[in-house]
Tab-separated table of N, CA and C in Angstrom:
chain	number	residue	atom	x	y	z
A	1	MET	N	132.612	147.991	-13.914
A	1	MET	CA	133.648	146.446	-14.028
A	1	MET	C	133.890	146.395	-12.666
A	2	SER	N	133.948	144.728	-11.410
A	2	SER	CA	134.074	144.713	-10.652
A	2	SER	C	136.057	144.228	-10.968
A	3	LEU	N	136.428	144.808	-9.692
A	3	LEU	CA	137.973	144.719	-9.626
A	3	LEU	C	138.074	143.400	-9.037
A	4	VAL	N	137.226	143.041	-8.225
A	4	VAL	CA	137.512	141.750	-7.213
A	4	VAL	C	137.767	140.330	-8.013
A	5	GLY	N	138.752	139.691	-7.508
A	5	GLY	CA	139.356	139.110	-8.671
A	5	GLY	C	140.651	139.209	-9.506
A	6	ARG	N	141.322	140.553	-9.308
A	6	ARG	CA	142.055	141.247	-10.509
A	6	ARG	C	143.053	141.364	-9.714
A	7	TRP	N	144.304	141.390	-10.287
A	7	TRP	CA	145.483	141.594	-9.651
A	7	TRP	C	145.965	143.215	-9.814
A	8	LEU	N	146.045	144.046	-8.853
A	8	LEU	CA	146.364	145.407	-9.177
A	8	LEU	C	147.803	145.881	-8.588
A	9	ALA	N	148.407	146.492	-9.533
A	9	ALA	CA	149.742	146.876	-8.724
A	9	ALA	C	149.665	148.052	-7.466
A	10	ILE	N	150.510	148.512	-7.325
A	10	ILE	CA	150.462	149.137	-5.982
A	10	ILE	C	151.537	149.992	-5.996
A	11	GLN	N	151.191	151.379	-5.442
A	11	GLN	CA	152.119	152.545	-5.707
A	11	GLN	C	152.225	153.660	-4.325
A	12	SER	N	153.472	153.792	-3.956
A	12	SER	CA	153.430	154.759	-3.068
A	12	SER	C	154.106	155.944	-2.970
A	13	TYR	N	153.776	157.098	-2.995
A	13	TYR	CA	154.121	158.148	-3.322
A	13	TYR	C	154.622	159.384	-1.960
A	14	LYS	N	155.550	160.133	-2.330
A	14	LYS	CA	155.742	161.194	-1.125
A	14	LYS	C	154.655	162.266	-1.047
A	15	HIS	N	154.590	163.291	-0.171
A	15	HIS	CA	153.811	164.596	-0.529
A	15	HIS	C	154.265	165.495	-1.601
A	16	ASP	N	155.533	165.584	-1.943
A	16	ASP	CA	155.719	166.625	-3.101
A	16	ASP	C	155.505	165.399	-4.457
A	17	GLY	N	154.647	164.503	-4.582
A	17	GLY	CA	154.403	163.622	-5.386
A	17	GLY	C	155.661	162.435	-6.639
A	18	THR	N	156.672	162.422	-5.725
A	18	THR	CA	157.378	161.772	-6.106
A	18	THR	C	157.200	160.260	-5.862
A	19	LEU	N	157.681	159.269	-6.712
A	19	LEU	CA	157.104	157.670	-6.617
A	19	LEU	C	158.191	157.380	-5.418
A	20	HIS	N	157.607	156.532	-4.193
A	20	HIS	CA	158.264	156.025	-3.483
A	20	HIS	C	158.473	154.435	-3.093
A	21	ARG	N	157.454	153.836	-3.252
A	21	ARG	CA	157.830	152.261	-3.421
A	21	ARG	C	156.391	151.905	-4.411
A	22	CYS	N	156.873	150.833	-4.666
A	22	CYS	CA	155.905	149.959	-5.854
A	22	CYS	C	155.928	148.411	-5.247
A	23	TRP	N	154.791	147.860	-5.272
A	23	TRP	CA	154.371	146.607	-5.200
A	23	TRP	C	153.886	146.009	-6.554
A	24	ASP	N	154.230	144.929	-6.816
A	24	ASP	CA	154.291	144.652	-8.347
A	24	ASP	C	152.277	144.191	-8.444
A	25	ARG	N	151.828	143.292	-7.771
A	25	ARG	CA	150.995	142.967	-7.636
A	25	ARG	C	150.210	142.922	-6.255
A	26	GLY	N	148.308	142.791	-5.941
A	26	GLY	CA	147.944	142.627	-5.139
A	26	GLY	C	146.174	142.220	-5.609
A	27	LEU	N	146.332	140.915	-5.215
A	27	LEU	CA	144.711	140.581	-5.546
A	27	LEU	C	143.811	141.391	-4.969
A	28	VAL	N	143.141	141.947	-5.364
A	28	VAL	CA	141.550	142.649	-5.275
A	28	VAL	C	140.694	141.342	-4.418
A	29	LEU	N	140.542	141.510	-3.341
A	29	LEU	CA	139.502	140.447	-2.476
A	29	LEU	C	138.452	141.457	-1.978
A	30	GLU	N	138.016	142.596	-2.140
A	30	GLU	CA	136.883	143.374	-1.876
A	30	GLU	C	137.535	144.806	-2.616
A	31	ASN	N	136.314	145.428	-2.741
A	31	ASN	CA	136.518	147.283	-3.209
A	31	ASN	C	135.142	147.415	-3.086
A	32	ASN	N	134.886	148.361	-2.302
A	32	ASN	CA	133.656	148.978	-1.776
A	32	ASN	C	134.035	150.842	-1.086
A	33	ASP	N	132.880	151.255	-1.100
A	33	ASP	CA	132.810	152.691	-0.972
A	33	ASP	C	133.943	153.101	0.216
A	34	ASP	N	134.404	151.833	1.086
A	34	ASP	CA	135.291	152.842	2.412
A	34	ASP	C	136.808	151.908	2.230
A	35	PHE	N	136.802	150.770	1.399
A	35	PHE	CA	137.828	150.209	1.379
A	35	PHE	C	138.160	149.543	0.189
A	36	ILE	N	139.482	149.699	0.029
A	36	ILE	CA	140.068	148.240	-0.792
A	36	ILE	C	141.312	147.669	-0.147
A	37	ILE	N	140.831	145.951	-0.511
A	37	ILE	CA	141.008	145.102	0.487
A	37	ILE	C	142.273	144.246	-0.782
A	38	VAL	N	143.262	143.956	-0.426
A	38	VAL	CA	143.995	142.991	-1.289
A	38	VAL	C	144.907	142.079	-0.220
A	39	ALA	N	145.445	141.189	-1.099
A	39	ALA	CA	146.088	140.523	-0.553
A	39	ALA	C	147.433	139.907	-1.575
A	40	THR	N	148.590	139.395	-0.902
A	40	THR	CA	150.075	139.831	-1.012
A	40	THR	C	150.728	138.154	-1.008
A	41	LYS	N	151.456	137.963	-2.213
A	41	LYS	CA	152.154	136.637	-1.116
A	41	LYS	C	153.637	136.320	-1.993
A	42	LYS	N	154.587	136.870	-1.358
A	42	LYS	CA	156.097	136.867	-2.037
A	42	LYS	C	155.752	138.152	-3.109
A	43	ALA	N	155.298	139.151	-2.907
A	43	ALA	CA	155.032	140.498	-3.888
A	43	ALA	C	156.591	141.031	-3.671
A	44	LYS	N	156.721	141.209	-5.349
A	44	LYS	CA	158.251	142.274	-5.208
A	44	LYS	C	157.633	143.739	-5.324
A	45	VAL	N	158.871	144.160	-4.716
A	45	VAL	CA	159.052	145.325	-3.889
A	45	VAL	C	159.797	146.432	-4.787
A	46	THR	N	159.453	147.274	-5.365
A	46	THR	CA	160.696	148.172	-5.984
A	46	THR	C	160.689	149.370	-5.173
A	47	GLU	N	162.165	149.898	-4.706
A	47	GLU	CA	162.156	151.302	-3.846
A	47	GLU	C	162.061	152.107	-4.869
A	48	SER	N	161.977	153.531	-4.367
A	48	SER	CA	162.447	154.560	-5.155
A	48	SER	C	163.861	154.921	-5.637
A	49	ASN	N	165.008	154.288	-5.040
A	49	ASN	CA	166.231	153.987	-5.434
A	49	ASN	C	166.753	152.802	-6.523
A	50	GLY	N	165.762	152.284	-6.638
A	50	GLY	CA	165.453	151.005	-7.782
A	50	GLY	C	165.879	149.677	-7.192
A	51	ARG	N	166.147	149.768	-5.975
A	51	ARG	CA	166.323	148.032	-4.906
A	51	ARG	C	164.923	147.568	-5.040
A	52	LYS	N	164.986	146.167	-5.064
A	52	LYS	CA	164.309	145.343	-5.423
A	52	LYS	C	164.193	144.063	-4.513
A	53	TRP	N	163.023	144.004	-3.812
A	53	TRP	CA	163.230	142.805	-2.633
A	53	TRP	C	161.692	141.807	-2.819
A	54	HIS	N	161.350	141.384	-1.979
A	54	HIS	CA	159.966	140.175	-2.094
A	54	HIS	C	159.776	140.147	-0.609
A	55	THR	N	158.622	140.396	-0.853
A	55	THR	CA	157.757	140.174	0.771
A	55	THR	C	158.365	138.790	1.700
A	56	LYS	N	158.274	138.634	2.669
A	56	LYS	CA	158.575	137.583	3.313
A	56	LYS	C	157.321	136.697	4.083
A	57	GLU	N	156.402	137.407	4.434
A	57	GLU	CA	155.200	136.855	4.376
A	57	GLU	C	153.820	137.285	3.595
A	58	PRO	N	153.240	136.663	3.815
A	58	PRO	CA	152.018	136.472	2.710
A	58	PRO	C	151.098	137.645	3.925
A	59	ALA	N	150.410	138.663	2.702
A	59	ALA	CA	149.688	139.938	3.805
A	59	ALA	C	148.047	139.638	3.486
A	60	VAL	N	147.520	140.547	4.297
A	60	VAL	CA	146.153	141.238	3.546
A	60	VAL	C	146.648	142.711	3.675
A	61	THR	N	146.255	143.104	2.866
A	61	THR	CA	146.309	145.177	2.938
A	61	THR	C	145.001	145.590	2.693
A	62	ILE	N	144.502	146.712	3.760
A	62	ILE	CA	143.206	147.432	3.624
A	62	ILE	C	143.815	148.783	3.291
A	63	PHE	N	143.054	149.174	2.549
A	63	PHE	CA	143.354	150.369	1.827
A	63	PHE	C	141.877	151.235	2.124
A	64	SER	N	142.083	152.306	3.299
A	64	SER	CA	141.155	153.264	3.419
A	64	SER	C	141.035	154.316	2.601
A	65	LYS	N	139.769	154.357	1.607
A	65	LYS	CA	139.531	155.319	0.576
A	65	LYS	C	139.241	156.853	1.445
A	66	LYS	N	138.512	156.659	2.866
A	66	LYS	CA	138.134	158.152	3.429
A	66	LYS	C	138.722	158.352	4.648
A	67	GLU	N	139.708	157.625	5.139
A	67	GLU	CA	140.725	157.970	6.022
A	67	GLU	C	141.813	157.936	5.976
A	68	TRP	N	142.616	158.348	6.404
A	68	TRP	CA	144.412	158.466	6.318
A	68	TRP	C	145.239	157.288	7.207
A	69	TRP	N	144.559	156.404	5.927
A	69	TRP	CA	145.896	155.259	6.629
A	69	TRP	C	145.444	153.926	5.764
A	70	ASN	N	146.543	153.093	5.642
A	70	ASN	CA	146.345	151.500	5.130
A	70	ASN	C	147.080	150.713	6.259
A	71	VAL	N	146.869	149.624	6.306
A	71	VAL	CA	147.172	148.810	7.376
A	71	VAL	C	147.294	147.536	6.396
A	72	ILE	N	148.797	146.920	6.731
A	72	ILE	CA	149.181	145.808	6.009
A	72	ILE	C	149.380	144.543	7.075
A	73	CYS	N	148.302	143.935	7.166
A	73	CYS	CA	148.459	142.657	7.912
A	73	CYS	C	149.100	141.594	7.828
A	74	MET	N	150.256	141.336	8.185
A	74	MET	CA	151.551	140.198	7.801
A	74	MET	C	150.882	138.866	8.528
A	75	ILE	N	150.841	137.962	7.789
A	75	ILE	CA	150.208	136.659	8.321
A	75	ILE	C	151.978	135.668	8.563
A	76	LYS	N	151.567	135.629	9.937
A	76	LYS	CA	153.288	135.107	10.595
A	76	LYS	C	152.820	133.895	11.185
A	77	ASN	N	153.948	133.287	11.365
A	77	ASN	CA	153.637	131.812	12.194
A	77	ASN	C	153.445	131.976	13.703
A	78	ASP	N	153.726	133.004	14.295
A	78	ASP	CA	152.979	133.346	15.689
A	78	ASP	C	151.514	134.612	15.902
A	79	GLY	N	150.944	134.983	14.624
A	79	GLY	CA	149.940	135.458	14.666
A	79	GLY	C	150.568	136.513	13.658
A	80	ILE	N	149.214	137.243	13.806
A	80	ILE	CA	149.145	138.688	12.433
A	80	ILE	C	149.972	139.728	13.175
A	81	CYS	N	150.787	140.459	12.509
A	81	CYS	CA	151.473	141.663	13.049
A	81	CYS	C	150.877	142.613	11.994
A	82	TYR	N	150.444	143.461	12.623
A	82	TYR	CA	149.416	144.701	11.799
A	82	TYR	C	150.263	146.228	11.575
A	83	TYR	N	150.937	146.313	10.418
A	83	TYR	CA	151.970	147.222	10.347
A	83	TYR	C	150.790	148.662	9.599
A	84	CYS	N	150.711	149.574	10.341
A	84	CYS	CA	149.540	150.592	9.819
A	84	CYS	C	150.065	151.965	9.120
A	85	ASN	N	150.357	152.306	8.254
A	85	ASN	CA	150.691	153.610	7.666
A	85	ASN	C	149.715	154.537	7.861
A	86	ILE	N	150.230	155.806	8.286
A	86	ILE	CA	149.377	156.724	8.002
A	86	ILE	C	149.754	157.409	6.699
A	87	ALA	N	148.722	157.809	5.928
A	87	ALA	CA	149.080	157.965	4.447
A	87	ALA	C	147.473	158.159	3.871
A	88	SER	N	147.826	159.292	2.886
A	88	SER	CA	146.178	159.466	2.436
A	88	SER	C	145.154	158.540	1.778
A	89	PRO	N	144.201	159.086	1.944
A	89	PRO	CA	142.723	157.961	1.582
A	89	PRO	C	143.616	157.277	0.005
A	90	SER	N	143.219	156.064	-0.240
A	90	SER	CA	143.771	155.607	-1.349
A	90	SER	C	142.503	155.476	-2.150
A	91	ILE	N	143.286	155.774	-3.977
A	91	ILE	CA	142.332	155.768	-4.884
A	91	ILE	C	143.253	154.303	-5.990
A	92	ILE	N	141.974	154.216	-6.690
A	92	ILE	CA	142.865	153.067	-8.099
A	92	ILE	C	142.464	154.299	-9.072
A	93	HIS	N	143.220	154.532	-9.726
A	93	HIS	CA	143.735	155.114	-11.195
A	93	HIS	C	144.514	154.063	-11.951
A	94	ASP	N	143.963	153.950	-13.258
A	94	ASP	CA	144.798	153.276	-14.238
A	94	ASP	C	144.923	151.627	-13.798
A	95	TYR	N	144.135	151.078	-12.979
A	95	TYR	CA	144.463	149.666	-12.277
A	95	TYR	C	145.656	149.779	-11.586
A	96	LEU	N	145.656	150.533	-10.539
A	96	LEU	CA	146.807	151.221	-9.641
A	96	LEU	C	146.402	151.739	-8.267
A	97	ILE	N	146.375	151.049	-7.611
A	97	ILE	CA	146.103	151.442	-6.002
A	97	ILE	C	147.128	152.743	-5.697
A	98	LYS	N	146.832	153.864	-5.472
A	98	LYS	CA	147.868	154.677	-5.428
A	98	LYS	C	147.365	155.268	-3.988
A	99	TYR	N	148.529	156.187	-3.058
A	99	TYR	CA	148.179	156.593	-1.916
A	99	TYR	C	149.389	157.565	-1.271
A	100	ILE	N	149.434	158.715	-0.381
A	100	ILE	CA	150.640	159.060	-0.722
A	100	ILE	C	151.002	158.588	0.958
A	101	ASP	N	152.024	158.400	1.384
A	101	ASP	CA	152.578	157.856	2.337
A	101	ASP	C	153.668	159.231	3.487
A	102	TYR	N	153.185	159.239	4.628
A	102	TYR	CA	152.927	160.227	5.395
A	102	TYR	C	154.113	160.172	6.630
A	103	ASP	N	154.576	158.499	6.618
A	103	ASP	CA	156.014	158.504	7.319
A	103	ASP	C	155.815	157.914	9.103
A	104	LEU	N	154.818	158.493	9.198
A	104	LEU	CA	154.271	157.521	10.836
A	104	LEU	C	153.610	156.363	10.663
A	105	ASP	N	153.834	156.041	11.267
A	105	ASP	CA	153.836	154.055	11.412
A	105	ASP	C	153.312	153.442	12.687
A	106	ALA	N	152.456	152.869	12.999
A	106	ALA	CA	152.408	152.202	14.036
A	106	ALA	C	152.088	150.321	14.014
A	107	LYS	N	152.842	149.999	14.957
A	107	LYS	CA	152.863	148.518	14.618
A	107	LYS	C	152.311	147.822	15.499
A	108	LEU	N	151.439	146.670	15.622
A	108	LEU	CA	150.830	146.237	16.374
A	108	LEU	C	151.046	144.642	16.294
A	109	PHE	N	151.589	144.222	17.596
A	109	PHE	CA	152.539	142.813	17.437
A	109	PHE	C	151.427	141.839	17.792
A	110	PRO	N	151.574	140.642	17.302
A	110	PRO	CA	151.160	139.533	17.802
A	110	PRO	C	150.465	139.068	19.425
A	111	ASP	N	151.404	139.681	19.953
A	111	ASP	CA	151.431	139.865	21.799
A	111	ASP	C	150.499	141.434	22.310
A	112	LYS	N	150.000	142.068	21.336
A	112	LYS	CA	149.249	143.078	21.546
A	112	LYS	C	150.066	144.450	22.183
A	113	THR	N	151.038	144.295	21.866
A	113	THR	CA	152.301	145.446	22.161
A	113	THR	C	152.280	146.215	20.619
A	114	ILE	N	152.451	147.730	21.048
A	114	ILE	CA	152.105	148.745	20.084
A	114	ILE	C	153.206	149.185	19.939
A	115	ARG	N	153.984	149.695	19.026
A	115	ARG	CA	155.010	150.434	18.874
A	115	ARG	C	154.886	151.461	17.953
A	116	ILE	N	154.903	152.714	18.297
A	116	ILE	CA	155.112	154.308	16.734
A	116	ILE	C	156.396	154.076	16.357
A	117	LEU	N	156.403	154.434	15.269
A	117	LEU	CA	157.656	154.027	14.440
A	117	LEU	C	157.686	155.534	13.555
A	118	ASP	N	158.974	155.677	13.379
A	118	ASP	CA	159.457	157.151	12.148
A	118	ASP	C	159.041	158.318	12.587
A	119	GLU	N	158.876	158.428	14.069
A	119	GLU	CA	158.646	159.558	14.261
A	119	GLU	C	159.328	160.751	14.030
A	120	LYS	N	160.977	160.735	13.912
A	120	LYS	CA	162.213	161.427	13.587
A	120	LYS	C	162.140	161.674	11.978
A	121	GLU	N	161.524	160.584	11.179
A	121	GLU	CA	161.728	160.279	9.662
A	121	GLU	C	160.347	161.631	9.564
A	122	TYR	N	159.284	161.623	10.072
A	122	TYR	CA	158.001	162.391	9.618
A	122	TYR	C	158.278	163.650	10.301
A	123	SER	N	159.001	164.150	11.557
A	123	SER	CA	159.492	165.323	11.566
A	123	SER	C	160.476	165.933	10.684
A	124	HIS	N	161.106	165.549	10.190
A	124	HIS	CA	162.154	165.508	9.029
A	124	HIS	C	161.415	165.701	7.462
A	125	HIS	N	160.556	165.115	7.249
A	125	HIS	CA	159.829	165.033	6.014
A	125	HIS	C	158.555	166.225	6.423
A	126	LYS	N	158.126	166.534	7.092
A	126	LYS	CA	157.222	167.305	7.786
A	126	LYS	C	157.699	168.658	7.233
A	127	ASP	N	158.709	169.428	7.908
A	127	ASP	CA	159.444	170.675	7.104
A	127	ASP	C	160.312	170.234	5.921
A	128	ARG	N	160.621	169.292	5.411
A	128	ARG	CA	161.400	169.123	3.697
A	128	ARG	C	160.356	169.179	2.576
A	129	TYR	N	158.978	168.715	2.682
A	129	TYR	CA	158.039	168.829	1.926
A	129	TYR	C	156.971	169.491	2.191
A	130	GLY	N	156.958	170.110	3.672
A	130	GLY	CA	156.015	171.331	4.335
A	130	GLY	C	154.423	170.754	4.011
A	131	TYR	N	154.360	170.022	4.675
A	131	TYR	CA	153.601	169.289	5.462
A	131	TYR	C	152.378	170.457	5.589
A	132	GLY	N	152.421	171.515	6.611
A	132	GLY	CA	151.439	172.420	7.109
A	132	GLY	C	150.708	171.831	8.614
A	133	ASP	N	150.284	173.080	8.886
A	133	ASP	CA	150.055	172.899	10.417
A	133	ASP	C	148.597	172.350	10.303
A	134	ASP	N	147.806	171.979	9.282
A	134	ASP	CA	146.397	171.699	9.083
A	134	ASP	C	146.578	170.108	8.796
A	135	LEU	N	147.480	169.558	7.670
A	135	LEU	CA	147.888	167.886	7.582
A	135	LEU	C	148.461	167.717	8.998
A	136	ASP	N	149.314	168.382	9.400
A	136	ASP	CA	150.029	168.079	10.900
A	136	ASP	C	148.804	167.251	11.749
A	137	VAL	N	147.967	168.194	11.496
A	137	VAL	CA	146.477	168.118	12.869
A	137	VAL	C	145.940	166.452	12.387
A	138	VAL	N	146.152	166.140	11.045
A	138	VAL	CA	145.021	165.620	10.489
A	138	VAL	C	145.697	164.478	10.811
A	139	LEU	N	147.282	164.302	10.529
A	139	LEU	CA	148.127	162.757	10.489
A	139	LEU	C	147.840	162.872	12.262
A	140	ASN	N	148.587	163.579	13.173
A	140	ASN	CA	148.489	163.078	14.396
A	140	ASN	C	147.166	162.106	14.906
A	141	TYR	N	146.194	163.206	14.534
A	141	TYR	CA	144.793	162.658	14.595
A	141	TYR	C	144.837	161.162	14.396
A	142	GLN	N	145.064	160.951	12.800
A	142	GLN	CA	144.737	159.485	12.773
A	142	GLN	C	145.438	158.763	13.714
A	143	MET	N	146.895	159.041	13.489
A	143	MET	CA	147.672	158.472	14.486
A	143	MET	C	146.948	157.630	15.887
A	144	LYS	N	146.604	158.594	16.797
A	144	LYS	CA	145.844	158.238	18.040
A	144	LYS	C	144.382	157.652	17.981
A	145	THR	N	144.031	157.833	16.822
A	145	THR	CA	142.813	157.156	16.442
A	145	THR	C	143.090	155.597	16.339
A	146	ASP	N	144.485	155.778	15.250
A	146	ASP	CA	144.717	154.013	14.453
A	146	ASP	C	145.087	153.327	16.351
A	147	VAL	N	146.247	153.961	16.689
A	147	VAL	CA	146.244	153.534	18.148
A	147	VAL	C	145.125	152.788	19.119
A	148	GLU	N	144.250	153.864	19.412
A	148	GLU	CA	142.910	153.450	19.944
A	148	GLU	C	142.428	151.993	19.447
A	149	LYS	N	141.961	151.965	17.778
A	149	LYS	CA	141.585	150.962	17.524
A	149	LYS	C	142.435	149.979	17.805
A	150	MET	N	143.698	150.016	17.736
A	150	MET	CA	144.434	148.824	18.086
A	150	MET	C	144.223	148.402	19.523
A	151	LYS	N	144.486	149.103	20.323
A	151	LYS	CA	143.772	148.880	21.926
A	151	LYS	C	142.661	147.874	22.088
A	152	ASN	N	141.557	148.914	21.385
A	152	ASN	CA	140.116	147.829	21.441
A	152	ASN	C	140.093	146.692	20.736
A	153	ASN	N	140.752	146.283	19.901
A	153	ASN	CA	141.351	145.201	18.801
A	153	ASN	C	139.381	145.739	17.924
A	154	THR	N	139.454	146.903	17.605
A	154	THR	CA	138.189	146.964	16.483
A	154	THR	C	139.077	147.268	14.903
A	155	TYR	N	138.295	147.360	13.725
A	155	TYR	CA	138.555	146.876	12.406
A	155	TYR	C	139.514	148.474	12.223
A	156	PRO	N	140.516	147.974	11.563
A	156	PRO	CA	140.963	146.367	10.535
A	156	PRO	C	141.795	145.487	11.701
A	157	PHE	N	141.978	145.839	12.607
A	157	PHE	CA	142.876	145.218	13.660
A	157	PHE	C	142.173	143.985	14.149
A	158	VAL	N	141.370	143.065	13.492
A	158	VAL	CA	140.466	142.113	14.195
A	158	VAL	C	141.109	140.833	13.275
A	159	ASP	N	141.907	139.978	14.097
A	159	ASP	CA	142.592	139.027	13.435
A	159	ASP	C	141.596	137.804	12.724
A	160	ASP	N	140.188	137.700	13.656
A	160	ASP	CA	139.306	136.867	12.965
A	160	ASP	C	138.783	136.877	11.596
A	161	LYS	N	138.556	138.543	11.235
A	161	LYS	CA	138.757	139.216	9.980
A	161	LYS	C	139.377	139.009	8.801
A	162	ILE	N	140.788	139.038	9.225
A	162	ILE	CA	141.985	139.194	8.415
A	162	ILE	C	142.090	137.710	8.296
A	163	LYS	N	141.935	137.059	9.022
A	163	LYS	CA	141.868	135.453	8.666
A	163	LYS	C	141.022	134.809	7.673
A	164	ARG	N	139.680	135.234	7.697
A	164	ARG	CA	138.918	135.142	6.726
A	164	ARG	C	138.990	135.743	5.356
A	165	TYR	N	139.613	137.226	5.519
A	165	TYR	CA	140.215	137.691	4.034
A	165	TYR	C	141.416	136.618	3.853
A	166	PHE	N	142.208	136.052	4.342
A	166	PHE	CA	143.549	135.388	3.902
A	166	PHE	C	142.917	134.209	3.056
A	167	ASP	N	141.834	133.775	3.866
A	167	ASP	CA	141.299	132.016	3.503
A	167	ASP	C	140.748	132.462	1.813
A	168	LYS	N	140.206	133.682	1.945
A	168	LYS	CA	139.368	134.117	0.733
A	168	LYS	C	140.246	134.501	-0.337
A	169	PHE	N	141.723	134.743	-0.300
A	169	PHE	CA	142.533	134.968	-0.763
A	169	PHE	C	143.291	133.467	-1.754
A	170	LEU	N	143.511	132.749	-0.756
A	170	LEU	CA	143.973	131.100	-0.631
A	170	LEU	C	142.827	130.483	-1.837
A	171	GLU	N	141.612	130.439	-1.393
A	171	GLU	CA	140.790	129.997	-2.561
A	171	GLU	C	140.599	130.752	-3.773
A	172	MET	N	140.847	132.102	-3.830
A	172	MET	CA	140.895	132.874	-5.117
A	172	MET	C	142.161	133.058	-5.864
A	173	ASN	N	143.278	132.619	-5.281
A	173	ASN	CA	144.442	132.402	-5.992
A	173	ASN	C	144.376	131.080	-6.293
A	174	LYS	N	143.781	129.753	-6.028
A	174	LYS	CA	143.808	128.624	-6.206
A	174	LYS	C	143.756	128.725	-7.710
A	175	LYS	N	142.532	129.780	-8.139
A	175	LYS	CA	141.486	129.735	-9.712
A	175	LYS	C	142.865	130.260	-10.443
A	176	HIS	N	143.822	131.218	-9.807
A	176	HIS	CA	144.945	131.724	-10.792
A	176	HIS	C	146.153	131.098	-11.190
A	177	GLU	N	146.176	129.831	-10.233
A	177	GLU	CA	147.620	129.208	-10.537
A	177	GLU	C	147.209	128.105	-11.451
């Protein structure tokens, strides 16, 4: 059964299996062997402490099924802002997109500035959750690889491609309203 056109919830976990954050729904635009691509608009987010909020900008999110990342592509007035989470490969289970968040993040701004985020949180959680040396190597390698992709404007950091996904979302979403 194809999941394209279906709304799925998204769940982010920590390394110890505890629930970290949930998004109420994302519309599946594409689901293939490599990626799950969804789009959201004013998604309701629930934090592990129960706090709820709604996303400000519409977004296209690309979940890698094979590599250790997912990217939230926020559609802003001044361009696309990419928020890259270093995370486990994503899976779909019981109509939920699931992954483990590993704290390290990189942000690519519309002006092409890159900022590495949450290094202190990563260091703290590496000790707290016992990531281990092998996992640390994988996660740091993935961060370096993703920053290079940002610098070179290679997938998924390609504005035209993300705009096409977003246009597809707008067209599909009309059918759901």
